[in-house]
mmCIF file of C-alpha atoms in Angstrom:
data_model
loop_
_atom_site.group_PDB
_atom_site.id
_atom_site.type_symbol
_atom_site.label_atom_id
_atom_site.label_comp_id
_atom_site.label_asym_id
_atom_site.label_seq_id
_atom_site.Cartn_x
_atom_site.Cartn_y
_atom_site.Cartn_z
ATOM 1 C CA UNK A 1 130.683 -14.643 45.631
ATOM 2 C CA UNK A 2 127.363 -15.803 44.640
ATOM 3 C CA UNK A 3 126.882 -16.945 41.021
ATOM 4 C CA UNK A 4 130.356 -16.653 40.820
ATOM 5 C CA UNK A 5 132.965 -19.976 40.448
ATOM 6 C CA UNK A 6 133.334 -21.298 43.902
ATOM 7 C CA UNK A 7 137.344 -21.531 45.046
ATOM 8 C CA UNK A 8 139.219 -24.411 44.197
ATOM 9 C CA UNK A 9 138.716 -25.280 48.217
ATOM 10 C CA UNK A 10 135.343 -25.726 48.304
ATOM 11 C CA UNK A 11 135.067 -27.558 44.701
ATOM 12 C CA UNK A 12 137.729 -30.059 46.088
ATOM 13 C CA UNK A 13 136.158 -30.383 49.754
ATOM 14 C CA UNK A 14 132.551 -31.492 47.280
ATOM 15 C CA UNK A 15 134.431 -34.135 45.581
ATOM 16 C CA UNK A 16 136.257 -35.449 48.492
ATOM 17 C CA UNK A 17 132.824 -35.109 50.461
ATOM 18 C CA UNK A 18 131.279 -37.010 47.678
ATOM 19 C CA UNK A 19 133.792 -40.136 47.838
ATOM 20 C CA UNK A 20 133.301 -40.233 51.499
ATOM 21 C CA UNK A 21 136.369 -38.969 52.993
ATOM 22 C CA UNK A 22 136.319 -39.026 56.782
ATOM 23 C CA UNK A 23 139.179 -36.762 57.025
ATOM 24 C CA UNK A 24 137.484 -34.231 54.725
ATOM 25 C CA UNK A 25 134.136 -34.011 57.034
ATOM 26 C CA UNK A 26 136.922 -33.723 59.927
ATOM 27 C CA UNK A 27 138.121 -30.806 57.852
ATOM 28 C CA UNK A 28 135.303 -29.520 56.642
ATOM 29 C CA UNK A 29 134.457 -29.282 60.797
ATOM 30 C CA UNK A 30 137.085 -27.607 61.816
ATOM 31 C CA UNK A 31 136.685 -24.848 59.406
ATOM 32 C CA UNK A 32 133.295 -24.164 60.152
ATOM 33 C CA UNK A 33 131.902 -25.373 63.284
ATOM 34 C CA UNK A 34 132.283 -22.396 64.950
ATOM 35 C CA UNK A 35 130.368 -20.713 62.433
ATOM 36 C CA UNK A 36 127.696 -23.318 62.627
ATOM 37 C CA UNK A 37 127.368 -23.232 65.897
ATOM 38 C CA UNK A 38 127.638 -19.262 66.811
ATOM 39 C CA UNK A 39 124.622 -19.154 64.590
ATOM 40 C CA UNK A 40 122.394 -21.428 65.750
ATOM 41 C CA UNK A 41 123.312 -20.190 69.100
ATOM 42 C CA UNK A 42 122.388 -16.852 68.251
ATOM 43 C CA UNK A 43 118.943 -17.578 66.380
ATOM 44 C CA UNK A 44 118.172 -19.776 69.483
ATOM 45 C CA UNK A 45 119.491 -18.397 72.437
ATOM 46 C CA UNK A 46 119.737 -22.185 73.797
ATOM 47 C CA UNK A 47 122.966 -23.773 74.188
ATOM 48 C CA UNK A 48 121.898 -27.484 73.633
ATOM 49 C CA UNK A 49 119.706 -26.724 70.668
ATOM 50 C CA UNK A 50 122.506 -24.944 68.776
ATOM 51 C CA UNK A 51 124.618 -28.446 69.935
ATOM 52 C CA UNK A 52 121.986 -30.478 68.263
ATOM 53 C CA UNK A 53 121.606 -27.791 65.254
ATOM 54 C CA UNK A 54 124.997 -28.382 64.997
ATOM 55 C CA UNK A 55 125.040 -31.821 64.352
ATOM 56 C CA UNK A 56 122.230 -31.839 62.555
ATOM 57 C CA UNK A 57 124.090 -29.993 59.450
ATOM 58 C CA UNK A 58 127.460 -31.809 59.441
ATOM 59 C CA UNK A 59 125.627 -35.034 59.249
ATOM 60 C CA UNK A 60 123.164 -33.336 56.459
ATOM 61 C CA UNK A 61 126.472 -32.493 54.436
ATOM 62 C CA UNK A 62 127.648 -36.054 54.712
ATOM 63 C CA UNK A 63 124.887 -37.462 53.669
ATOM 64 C CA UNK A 64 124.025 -35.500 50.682
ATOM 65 C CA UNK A 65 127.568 -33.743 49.281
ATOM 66 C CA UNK A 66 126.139 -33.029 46.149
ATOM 67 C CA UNK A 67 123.637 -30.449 47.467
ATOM 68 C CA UNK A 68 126.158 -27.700 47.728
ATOM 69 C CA UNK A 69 126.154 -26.225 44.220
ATOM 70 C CA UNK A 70 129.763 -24.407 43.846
ATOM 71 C CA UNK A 71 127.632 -22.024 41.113
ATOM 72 C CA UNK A 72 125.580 -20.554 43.911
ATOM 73 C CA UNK A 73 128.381 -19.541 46.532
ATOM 74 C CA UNK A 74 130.939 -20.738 48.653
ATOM 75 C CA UNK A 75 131.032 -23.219 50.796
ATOM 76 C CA UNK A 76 130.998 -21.380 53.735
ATOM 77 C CA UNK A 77 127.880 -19.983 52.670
ATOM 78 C CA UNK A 78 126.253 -23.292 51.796
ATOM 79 C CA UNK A 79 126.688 -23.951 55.286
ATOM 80 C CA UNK A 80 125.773 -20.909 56.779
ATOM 81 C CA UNK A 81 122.239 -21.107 54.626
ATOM 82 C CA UNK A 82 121.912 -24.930 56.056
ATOM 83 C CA UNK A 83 122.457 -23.446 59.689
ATOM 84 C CA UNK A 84 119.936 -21.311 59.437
ATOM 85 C CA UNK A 85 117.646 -23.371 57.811
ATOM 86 C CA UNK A 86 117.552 -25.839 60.471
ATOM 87 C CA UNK A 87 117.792 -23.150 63.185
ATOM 88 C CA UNK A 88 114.390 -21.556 61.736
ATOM 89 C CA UNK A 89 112.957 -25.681 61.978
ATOM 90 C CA UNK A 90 114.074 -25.348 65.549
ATOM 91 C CA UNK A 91 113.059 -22.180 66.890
ATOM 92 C CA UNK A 92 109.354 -23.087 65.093
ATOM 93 C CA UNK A 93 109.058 -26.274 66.798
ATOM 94 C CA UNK A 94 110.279 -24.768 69.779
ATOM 95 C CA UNK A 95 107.739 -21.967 70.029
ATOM 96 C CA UNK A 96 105.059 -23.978 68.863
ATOM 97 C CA UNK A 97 106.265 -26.887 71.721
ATOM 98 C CA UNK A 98 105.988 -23.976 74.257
ATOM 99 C CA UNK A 99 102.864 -22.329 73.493
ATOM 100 C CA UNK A 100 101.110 -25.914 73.169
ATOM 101 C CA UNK A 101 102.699 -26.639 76.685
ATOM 102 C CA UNK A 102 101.315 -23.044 78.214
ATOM 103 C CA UNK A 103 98.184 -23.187 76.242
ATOM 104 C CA UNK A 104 97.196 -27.209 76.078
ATOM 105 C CA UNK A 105 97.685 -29.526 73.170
ATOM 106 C CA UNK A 106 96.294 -28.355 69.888
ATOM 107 C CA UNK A 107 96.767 -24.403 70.145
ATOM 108 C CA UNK A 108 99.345 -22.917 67.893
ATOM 109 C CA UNK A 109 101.244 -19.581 68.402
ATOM 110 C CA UNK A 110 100.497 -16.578 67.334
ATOM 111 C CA UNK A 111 101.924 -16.550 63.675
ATOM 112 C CA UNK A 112 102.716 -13.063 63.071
ATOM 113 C CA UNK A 113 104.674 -13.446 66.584
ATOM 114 C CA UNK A 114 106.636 -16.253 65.535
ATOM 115 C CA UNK A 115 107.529 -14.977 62.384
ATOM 116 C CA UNK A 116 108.778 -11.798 64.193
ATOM 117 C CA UNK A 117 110.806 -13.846 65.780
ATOM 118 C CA UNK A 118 112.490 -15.694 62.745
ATOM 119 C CA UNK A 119 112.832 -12.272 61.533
ATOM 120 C CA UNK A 120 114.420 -10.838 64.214
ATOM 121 C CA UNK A 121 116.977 -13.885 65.052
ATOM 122 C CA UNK A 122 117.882 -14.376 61.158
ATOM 123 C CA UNK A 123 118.641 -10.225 61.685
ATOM 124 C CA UNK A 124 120.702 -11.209 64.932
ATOM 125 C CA UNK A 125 122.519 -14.228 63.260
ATOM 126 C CA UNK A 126 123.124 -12.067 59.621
ATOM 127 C CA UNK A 127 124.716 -9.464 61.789
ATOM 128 C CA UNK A 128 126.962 -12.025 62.664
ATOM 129 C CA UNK A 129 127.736 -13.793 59.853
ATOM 130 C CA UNK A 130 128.388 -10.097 57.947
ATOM 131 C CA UNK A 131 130.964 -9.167 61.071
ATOM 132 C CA UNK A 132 132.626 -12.449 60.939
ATOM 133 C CA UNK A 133 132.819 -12.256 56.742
ATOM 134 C CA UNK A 134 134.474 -9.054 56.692
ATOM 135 C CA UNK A 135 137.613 -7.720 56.116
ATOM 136 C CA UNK A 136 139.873 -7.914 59.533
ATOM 137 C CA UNK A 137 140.156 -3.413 59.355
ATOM 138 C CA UNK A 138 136.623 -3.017 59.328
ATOM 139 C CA UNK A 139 136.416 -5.799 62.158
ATOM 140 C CA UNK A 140 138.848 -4.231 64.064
ATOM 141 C CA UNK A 141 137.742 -0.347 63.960
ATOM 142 C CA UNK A 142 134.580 -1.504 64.863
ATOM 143 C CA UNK A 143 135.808 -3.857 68.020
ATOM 144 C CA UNK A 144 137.313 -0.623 69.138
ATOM 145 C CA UNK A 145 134.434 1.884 68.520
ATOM 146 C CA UNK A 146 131.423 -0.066 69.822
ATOM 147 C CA UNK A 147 132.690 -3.146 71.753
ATOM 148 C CA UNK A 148 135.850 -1.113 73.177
ATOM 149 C CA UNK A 149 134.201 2.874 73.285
ATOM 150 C CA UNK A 150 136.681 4.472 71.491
ATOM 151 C CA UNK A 151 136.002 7.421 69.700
ATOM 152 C CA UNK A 152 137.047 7.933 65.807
ATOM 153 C CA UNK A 153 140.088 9.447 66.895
ATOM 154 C CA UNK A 154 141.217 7.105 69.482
ATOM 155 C CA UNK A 155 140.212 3.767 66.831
ATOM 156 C CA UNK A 156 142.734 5.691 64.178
ATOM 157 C CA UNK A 157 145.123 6.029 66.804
ATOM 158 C CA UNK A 158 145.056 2.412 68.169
ATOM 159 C CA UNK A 159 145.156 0.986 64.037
ATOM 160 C CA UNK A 160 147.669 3.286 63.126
ATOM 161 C CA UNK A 161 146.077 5.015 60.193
ATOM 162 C CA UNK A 162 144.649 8.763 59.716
ATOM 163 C CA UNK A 163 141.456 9.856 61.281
ATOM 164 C CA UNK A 164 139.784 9.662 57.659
ATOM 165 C CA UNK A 165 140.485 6.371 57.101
ATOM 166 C CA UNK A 166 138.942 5.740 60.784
ATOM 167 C CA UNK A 167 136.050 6.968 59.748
ATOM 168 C CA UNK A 168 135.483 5.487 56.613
ATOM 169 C CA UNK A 169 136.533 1.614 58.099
ATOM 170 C CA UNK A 170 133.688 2.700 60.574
ATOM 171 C CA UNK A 171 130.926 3.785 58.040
ATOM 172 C CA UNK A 172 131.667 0.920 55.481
ATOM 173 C CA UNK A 173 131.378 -1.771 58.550
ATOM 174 C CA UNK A 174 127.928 -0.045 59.627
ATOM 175 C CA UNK A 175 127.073 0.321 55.885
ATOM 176 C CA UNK A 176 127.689 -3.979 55.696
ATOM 177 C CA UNK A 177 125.950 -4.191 59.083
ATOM 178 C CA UNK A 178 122.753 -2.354 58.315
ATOM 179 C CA UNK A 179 122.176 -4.962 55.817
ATOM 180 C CA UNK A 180 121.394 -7.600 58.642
ATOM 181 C CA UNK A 181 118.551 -6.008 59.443
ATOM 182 C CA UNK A 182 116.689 -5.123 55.815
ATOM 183 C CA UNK A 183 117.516 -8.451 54.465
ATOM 184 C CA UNK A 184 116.242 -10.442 57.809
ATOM 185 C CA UNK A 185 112.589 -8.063 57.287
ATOM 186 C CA UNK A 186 112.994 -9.383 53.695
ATOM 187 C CA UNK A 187 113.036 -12.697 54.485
ATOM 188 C CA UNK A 188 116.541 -13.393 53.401
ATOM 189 C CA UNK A 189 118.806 -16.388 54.391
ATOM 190 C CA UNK A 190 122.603 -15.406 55.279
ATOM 191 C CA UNK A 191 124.419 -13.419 52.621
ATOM 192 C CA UNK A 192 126.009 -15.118 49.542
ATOM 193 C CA UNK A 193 123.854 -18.472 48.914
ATOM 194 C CA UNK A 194 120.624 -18.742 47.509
ATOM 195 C CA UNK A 195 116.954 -18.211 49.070
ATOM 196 C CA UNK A 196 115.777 -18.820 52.339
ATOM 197 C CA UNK A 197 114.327 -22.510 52.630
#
């Protein structure tokens, strides 16, 4: 939805942000705090860091409404690009926290390694982001194919549609899913708002 008019949702939830509406934030959390924090959790593998990450962005959004441009995306994008924004700040100062505790004050990591590892959890958190965006059939046939091992035929079977249409939920949901990985080596933030920051 990118450079496209945001929905009438998200242009509301700005203005009501922007006056300071408690009950919007409340709102606003309960939409997408899962979200936020499935994908810190997944760039960070840490539990209490995608907590903090967590926090970190719903209290960014309160403070400054008026960052999220409704001309760029939605606002579940916005808030996706914010998450992994500060996830990236986080898994940085984590590494570099580590290596200077292994290594002794001063040293840095390795940064081709670390970036390999942005790359690699933005890939990981994308993949997400992409399953969790799409359409509930391609979700679904692809549950049953690679979470639940069915085979084409058995997926048509269980969805009640022909074997064709099995395969071509299955190819379009790998086709959306491949993109994780090429954008992440690009250098790209979730799909749908802006560049990386």
């Amino acid at each position: 939805m990118a450079k496209d008019t945001a929905p009438r949702w998200d242009r509301r939830m700005r203005q009501r942000l922007a006056r300071g509406e408690a009950a919007a934030l409340g709102e606003l959390y309960d939409r997408f705090a899962a979200l936020v924090h499935s994908q810190a959790h997944r760039m960070l593998d840490d539990q209490d860091a995608a907590d903090l990450v967590t926090r970190e962005v719903f209290a960014q959004i309160w403070e400054d409404p008026e960052a999220y441009d409704p001309k760029q995306g939605s606002m579940r994008s916005w808030v996706a690009h914010l998450t992994h924004g500060r996830s990236i700040r986080r898994l940085r100062e984590a590494a570099a926290s580590s290596y200077a505790t292994e290594h002794g004050e001063g040293s840095a990591p390795d940064p081709e390694e670390l970036e390999l590892r942005v790359r690699e959890a933005t890939a990981a958190a994308r993949a997400d982001y992409i399953v969790s965006s799409m359409p509930a059939p391609l979700r679904q046939a692809l549950k049953l194919a690679y979470v639940d091992r069915r085979d084409y035929r058995q997926t048509a079977a269980e969805l009640g549609v022909t074997e064709d249409e099995a395969r071509r939920r299955l190819r379009l949901g790998l086709q959306l899913l491949s993109t994780a990985r090429t954008a992440a080596l690009d250098g790209a933030a979730p799909p749908g708002y802006g560049p990386a920051r």
